mmCIF file of C-alpha atoms in Angstrom:
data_model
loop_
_atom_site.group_PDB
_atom_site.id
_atom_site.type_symbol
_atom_site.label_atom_id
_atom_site.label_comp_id
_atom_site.label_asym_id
_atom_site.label_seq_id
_atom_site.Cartn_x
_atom_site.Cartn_y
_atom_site.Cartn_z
ATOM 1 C CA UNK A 958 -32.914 -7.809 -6.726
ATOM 2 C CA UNK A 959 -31.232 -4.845 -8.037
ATOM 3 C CA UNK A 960 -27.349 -3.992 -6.958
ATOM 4 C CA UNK A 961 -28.724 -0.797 -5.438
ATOM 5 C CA UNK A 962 -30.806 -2.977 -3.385
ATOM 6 C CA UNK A 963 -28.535 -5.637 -2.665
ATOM 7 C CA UNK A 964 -25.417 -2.842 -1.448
ATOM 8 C CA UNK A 965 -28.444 -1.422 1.378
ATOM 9 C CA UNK A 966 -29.347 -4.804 2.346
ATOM 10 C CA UNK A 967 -25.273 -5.560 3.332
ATOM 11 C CA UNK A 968 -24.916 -2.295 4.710
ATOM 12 C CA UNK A 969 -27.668 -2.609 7.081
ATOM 13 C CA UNK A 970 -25.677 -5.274 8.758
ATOM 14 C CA UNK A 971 -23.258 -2.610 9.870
ATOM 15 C CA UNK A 972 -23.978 0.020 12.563
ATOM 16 C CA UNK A 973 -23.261 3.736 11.229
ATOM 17 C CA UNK A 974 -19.699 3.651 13.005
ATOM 18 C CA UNK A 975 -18.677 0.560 11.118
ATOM 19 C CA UNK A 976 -19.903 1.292 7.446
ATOM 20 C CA UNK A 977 -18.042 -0.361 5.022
ATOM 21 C CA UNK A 978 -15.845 2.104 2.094
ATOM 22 C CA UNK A 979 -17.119 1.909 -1.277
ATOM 23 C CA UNK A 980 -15.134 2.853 -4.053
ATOM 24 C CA UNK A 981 -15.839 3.130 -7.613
ATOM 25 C CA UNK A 982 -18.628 4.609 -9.903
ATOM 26 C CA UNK A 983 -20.973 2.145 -8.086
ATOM 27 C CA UNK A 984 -21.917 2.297 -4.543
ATOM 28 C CA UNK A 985 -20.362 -1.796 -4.115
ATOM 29 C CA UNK A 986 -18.718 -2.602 -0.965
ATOM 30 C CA UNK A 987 -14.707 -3.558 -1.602
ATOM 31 C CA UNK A 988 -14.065 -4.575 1.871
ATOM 32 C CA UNK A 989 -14.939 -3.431 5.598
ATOM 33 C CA UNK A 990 -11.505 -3.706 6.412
ATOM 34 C CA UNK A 991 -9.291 -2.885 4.039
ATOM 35 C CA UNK A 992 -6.516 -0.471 4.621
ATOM 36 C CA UNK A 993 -3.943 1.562 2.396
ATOM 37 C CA UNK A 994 -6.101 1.423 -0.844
ATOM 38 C CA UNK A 995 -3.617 2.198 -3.906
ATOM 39 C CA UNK A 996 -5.303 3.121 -7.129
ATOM 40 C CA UNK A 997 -3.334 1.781 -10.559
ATOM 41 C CA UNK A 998 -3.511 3.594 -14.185
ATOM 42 C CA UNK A 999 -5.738 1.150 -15.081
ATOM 43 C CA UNK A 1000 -8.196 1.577 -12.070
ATOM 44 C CA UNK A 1001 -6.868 -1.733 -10.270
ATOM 45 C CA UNK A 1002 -6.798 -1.391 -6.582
ATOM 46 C CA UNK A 1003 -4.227 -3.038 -4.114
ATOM 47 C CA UNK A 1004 -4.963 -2.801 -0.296
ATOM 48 C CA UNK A 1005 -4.288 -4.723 2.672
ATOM 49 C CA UNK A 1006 -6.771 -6.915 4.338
ATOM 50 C CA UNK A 1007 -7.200 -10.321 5.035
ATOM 51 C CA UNK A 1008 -9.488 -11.801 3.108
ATOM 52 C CA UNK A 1009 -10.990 -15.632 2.834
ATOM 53 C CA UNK A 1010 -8.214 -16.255 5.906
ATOM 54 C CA UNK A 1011 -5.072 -14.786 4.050
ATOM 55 C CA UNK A 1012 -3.919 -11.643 5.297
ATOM 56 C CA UNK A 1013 -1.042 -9.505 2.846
ATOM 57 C CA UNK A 1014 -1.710 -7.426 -0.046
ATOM 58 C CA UNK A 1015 -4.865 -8.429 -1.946
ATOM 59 C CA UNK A 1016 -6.131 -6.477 -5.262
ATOM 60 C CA UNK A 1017 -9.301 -6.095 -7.228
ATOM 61 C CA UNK A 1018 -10.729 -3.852 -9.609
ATOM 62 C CA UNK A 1019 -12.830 0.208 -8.795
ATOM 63 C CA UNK A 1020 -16.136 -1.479 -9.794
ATOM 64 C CA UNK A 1021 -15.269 -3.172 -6.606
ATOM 65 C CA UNK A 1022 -16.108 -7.167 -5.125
ATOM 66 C CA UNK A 1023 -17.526 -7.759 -2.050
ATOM 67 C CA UNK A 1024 -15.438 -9.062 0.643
ATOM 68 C CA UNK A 1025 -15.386 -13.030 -0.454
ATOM 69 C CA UNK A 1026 -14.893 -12.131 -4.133
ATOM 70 C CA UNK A 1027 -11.469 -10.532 -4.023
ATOM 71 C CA UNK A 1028 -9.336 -10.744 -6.716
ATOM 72 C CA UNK A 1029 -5.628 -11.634 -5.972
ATOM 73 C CA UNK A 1030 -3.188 -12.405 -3.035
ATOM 74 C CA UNK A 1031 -0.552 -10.836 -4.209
ATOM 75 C CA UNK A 1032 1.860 -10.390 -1.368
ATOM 76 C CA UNK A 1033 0.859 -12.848 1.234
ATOM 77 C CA UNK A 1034 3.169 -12.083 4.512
ATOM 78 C CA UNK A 1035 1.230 -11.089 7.134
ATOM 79 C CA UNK A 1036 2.996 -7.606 7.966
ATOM 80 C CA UNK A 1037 2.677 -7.126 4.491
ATOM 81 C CA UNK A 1038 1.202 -3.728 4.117
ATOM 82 C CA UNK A 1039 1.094 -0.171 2.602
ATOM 83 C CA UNK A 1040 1.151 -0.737 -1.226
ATOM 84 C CA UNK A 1041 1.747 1.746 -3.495
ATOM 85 C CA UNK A 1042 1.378 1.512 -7.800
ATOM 86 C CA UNK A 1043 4.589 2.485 -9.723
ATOM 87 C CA UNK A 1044 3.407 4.879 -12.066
ATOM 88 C CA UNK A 1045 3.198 2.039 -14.952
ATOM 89 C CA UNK A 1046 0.587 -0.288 -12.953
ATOM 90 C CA UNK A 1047 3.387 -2.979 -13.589
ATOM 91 C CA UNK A 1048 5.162 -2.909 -9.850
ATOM 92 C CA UNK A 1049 4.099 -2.348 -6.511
ATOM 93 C CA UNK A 1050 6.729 -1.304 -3.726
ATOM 94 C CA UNK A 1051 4.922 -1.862 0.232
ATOM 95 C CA UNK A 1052 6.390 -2.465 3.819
ATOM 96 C CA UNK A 1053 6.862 -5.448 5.527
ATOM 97 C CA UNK A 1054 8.183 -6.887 8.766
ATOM 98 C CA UNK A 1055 8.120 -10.035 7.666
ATOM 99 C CA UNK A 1056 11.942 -10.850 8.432
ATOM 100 C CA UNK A 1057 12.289 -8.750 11.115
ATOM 101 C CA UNK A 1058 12.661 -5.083 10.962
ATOM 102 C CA UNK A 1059 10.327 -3.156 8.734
ATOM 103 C CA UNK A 1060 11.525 -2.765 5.170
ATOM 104 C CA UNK A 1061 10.686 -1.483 1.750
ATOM 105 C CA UNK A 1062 10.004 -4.531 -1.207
ATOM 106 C CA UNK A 1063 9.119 -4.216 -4.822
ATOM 107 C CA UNK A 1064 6.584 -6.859 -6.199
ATOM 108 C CA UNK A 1065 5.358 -7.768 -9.558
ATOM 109 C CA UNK A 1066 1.417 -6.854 -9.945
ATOM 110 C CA UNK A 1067 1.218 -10.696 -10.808
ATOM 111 C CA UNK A 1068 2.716 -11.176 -7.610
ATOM 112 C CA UNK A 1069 5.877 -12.082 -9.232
ATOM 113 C CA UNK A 1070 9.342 -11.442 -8.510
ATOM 114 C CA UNK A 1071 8.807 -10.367 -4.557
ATOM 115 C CA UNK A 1072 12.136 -8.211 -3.521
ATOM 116 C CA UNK A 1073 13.447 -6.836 -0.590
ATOM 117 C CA UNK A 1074 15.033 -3.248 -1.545
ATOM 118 C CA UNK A 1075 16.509 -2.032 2.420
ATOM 119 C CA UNK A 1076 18.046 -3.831 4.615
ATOM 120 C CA UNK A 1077 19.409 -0.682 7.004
ATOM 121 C CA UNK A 1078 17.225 -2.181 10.342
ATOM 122 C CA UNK A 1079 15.466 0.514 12.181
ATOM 123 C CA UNK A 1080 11.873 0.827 10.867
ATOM 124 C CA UNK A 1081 11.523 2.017 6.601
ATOM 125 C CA UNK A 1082 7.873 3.023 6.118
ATOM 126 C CA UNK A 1083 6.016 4.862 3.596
ATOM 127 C CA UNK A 1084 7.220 3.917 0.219
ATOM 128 C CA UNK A 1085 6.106 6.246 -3.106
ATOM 129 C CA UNK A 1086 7.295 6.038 -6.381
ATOM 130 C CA UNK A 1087 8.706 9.284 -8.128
ATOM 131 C CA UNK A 1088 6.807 10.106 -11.199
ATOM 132 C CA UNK A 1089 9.204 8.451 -13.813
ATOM 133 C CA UNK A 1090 9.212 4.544 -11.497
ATOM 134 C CA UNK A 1091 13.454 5.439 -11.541
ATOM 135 C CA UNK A 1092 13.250 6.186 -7.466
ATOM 136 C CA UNK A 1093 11.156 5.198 -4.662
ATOM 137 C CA UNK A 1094 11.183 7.568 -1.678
ATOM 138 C CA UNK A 1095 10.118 6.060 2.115
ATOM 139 C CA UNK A 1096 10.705 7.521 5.446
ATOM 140 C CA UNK A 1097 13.269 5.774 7.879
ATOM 141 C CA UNK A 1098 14.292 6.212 11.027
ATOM 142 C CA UNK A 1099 17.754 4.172 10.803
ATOM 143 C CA UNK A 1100 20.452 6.718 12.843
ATOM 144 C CA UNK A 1101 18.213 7.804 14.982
ATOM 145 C CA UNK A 1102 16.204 10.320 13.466
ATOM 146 C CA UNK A 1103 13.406 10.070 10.563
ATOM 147 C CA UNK A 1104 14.220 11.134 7.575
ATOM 148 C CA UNK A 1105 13.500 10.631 3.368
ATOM 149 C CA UNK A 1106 15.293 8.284 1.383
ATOM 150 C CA UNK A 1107 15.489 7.227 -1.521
ATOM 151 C CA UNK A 1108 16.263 4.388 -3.394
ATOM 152 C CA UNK A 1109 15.957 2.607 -7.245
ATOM 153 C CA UNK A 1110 13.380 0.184 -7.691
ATOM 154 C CA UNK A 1111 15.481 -2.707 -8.581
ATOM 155 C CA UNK A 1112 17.642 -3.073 -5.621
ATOM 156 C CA UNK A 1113 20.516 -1.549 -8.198
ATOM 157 C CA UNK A 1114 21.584 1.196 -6.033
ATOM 158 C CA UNK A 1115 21.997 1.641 -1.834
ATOM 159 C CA UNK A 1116 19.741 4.385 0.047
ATOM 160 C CA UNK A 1117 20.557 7.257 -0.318
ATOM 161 C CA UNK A 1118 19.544 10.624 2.641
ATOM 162 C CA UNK A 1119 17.690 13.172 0.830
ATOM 163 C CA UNK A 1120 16.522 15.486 3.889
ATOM 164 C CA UNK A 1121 15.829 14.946 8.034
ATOM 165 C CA UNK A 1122 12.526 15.478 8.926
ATOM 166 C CA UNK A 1123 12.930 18.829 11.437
ATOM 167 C CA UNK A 1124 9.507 17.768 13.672
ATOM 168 C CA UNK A 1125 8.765 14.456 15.282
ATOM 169 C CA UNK A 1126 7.163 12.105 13.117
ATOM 170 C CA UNK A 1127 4.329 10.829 15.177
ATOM 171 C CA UNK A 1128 3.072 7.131 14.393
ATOM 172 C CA UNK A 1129 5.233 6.954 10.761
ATOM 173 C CA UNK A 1130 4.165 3.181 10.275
ATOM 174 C CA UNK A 1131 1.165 4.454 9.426
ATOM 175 C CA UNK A 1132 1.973 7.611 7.441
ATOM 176 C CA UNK A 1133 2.148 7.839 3.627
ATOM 177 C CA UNK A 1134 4.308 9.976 1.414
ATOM 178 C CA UNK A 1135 3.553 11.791 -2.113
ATOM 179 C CA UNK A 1136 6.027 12.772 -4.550
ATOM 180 C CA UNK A 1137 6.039 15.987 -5.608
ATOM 181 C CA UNK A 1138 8.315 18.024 -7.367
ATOM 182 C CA UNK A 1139 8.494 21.705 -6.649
ATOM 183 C CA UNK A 1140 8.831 23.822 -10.194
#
């Protein structure tokens, strides 16, 4: 059997409404149900899923596995969710609700060294590294009102406002962010 053959014959067991995403220069299946794909320098790719019954943060690679050959659990609470790469493929920051409120963490790509960087309550969503890995920028809705904020990577300084969001930010939990920087 050739891999062409063997990604139709697991696609056939989906209808056309529940087709799995494929990523990669080959047409393999990663997973039906992942969710927040991250790409890495190096092509590594975290998402959340759950995945031979552990739900968190798993990873694996843009050739891609299918479903039961994932790679790593990295981040293993089961709120655990939105990953995004720092720019050196070393960290990953995500949101979790795991002790309550949701809040921003930083995690080794290992799965190492698991930190919790706010602890404002109210609901911190979104996280994106800046370009150089110095800041990570999430939206949060602690006062009242969403907004961008900012804060370093390893826990060393407190949020900090940048700007209020003018409109209402429907559904934020599952909104993500880009850094950009205007010339």
């Amino acid at each position: 059997a050739t891999v062409d053959g063997e990604v139709r014959d697991h696609l056939r067991r989906f209808t056309p409404d529940e087709e799995p995403t494929t990523i990669g220069p080959r047409p393999l299946v990663v997973l039906h149900d992942a969710r927040w794909p991250a790409v890495a320098p190096n092509g590594q790719i975290a998402y959340t899923g759950c995945v031979k019954g552990g739900c968190g943060i798993w990873t694996t690679w843009e050739t891609g596995y299918a479903p039961d050959e994932a790679c790593c659990h990295i981040a293993r609470g089961g709120s655990d969710t939105a990953p995004a790469w720092s720019p050196s493929g070393e960290r990953l920051a995500f949101t979790s609700r795991e002790e309550g409120d949701f809040e921003i963490y930083v995690i080794g790509a290992t799965g190492a060294g698991r930190t919790r960087l706010t602890r404002s309550g109210g609901t911190n969503v979104g996280p994106t590294w800046s370009r150089d890995g110095q800041w990570i920028a999430y939206l949060s809705d602690r006062g009242g009102q969403w907004a961008v904020w900012v804060i370093k990577p390893d826990g060393s300084s407190e949020p900090q406002k940048l700007f209020d969001l003018n409109a209402l930010v429907d559904d934020a939990p599952n909104r993500r962010m880009d850094w950009a920087v205007n010339p």
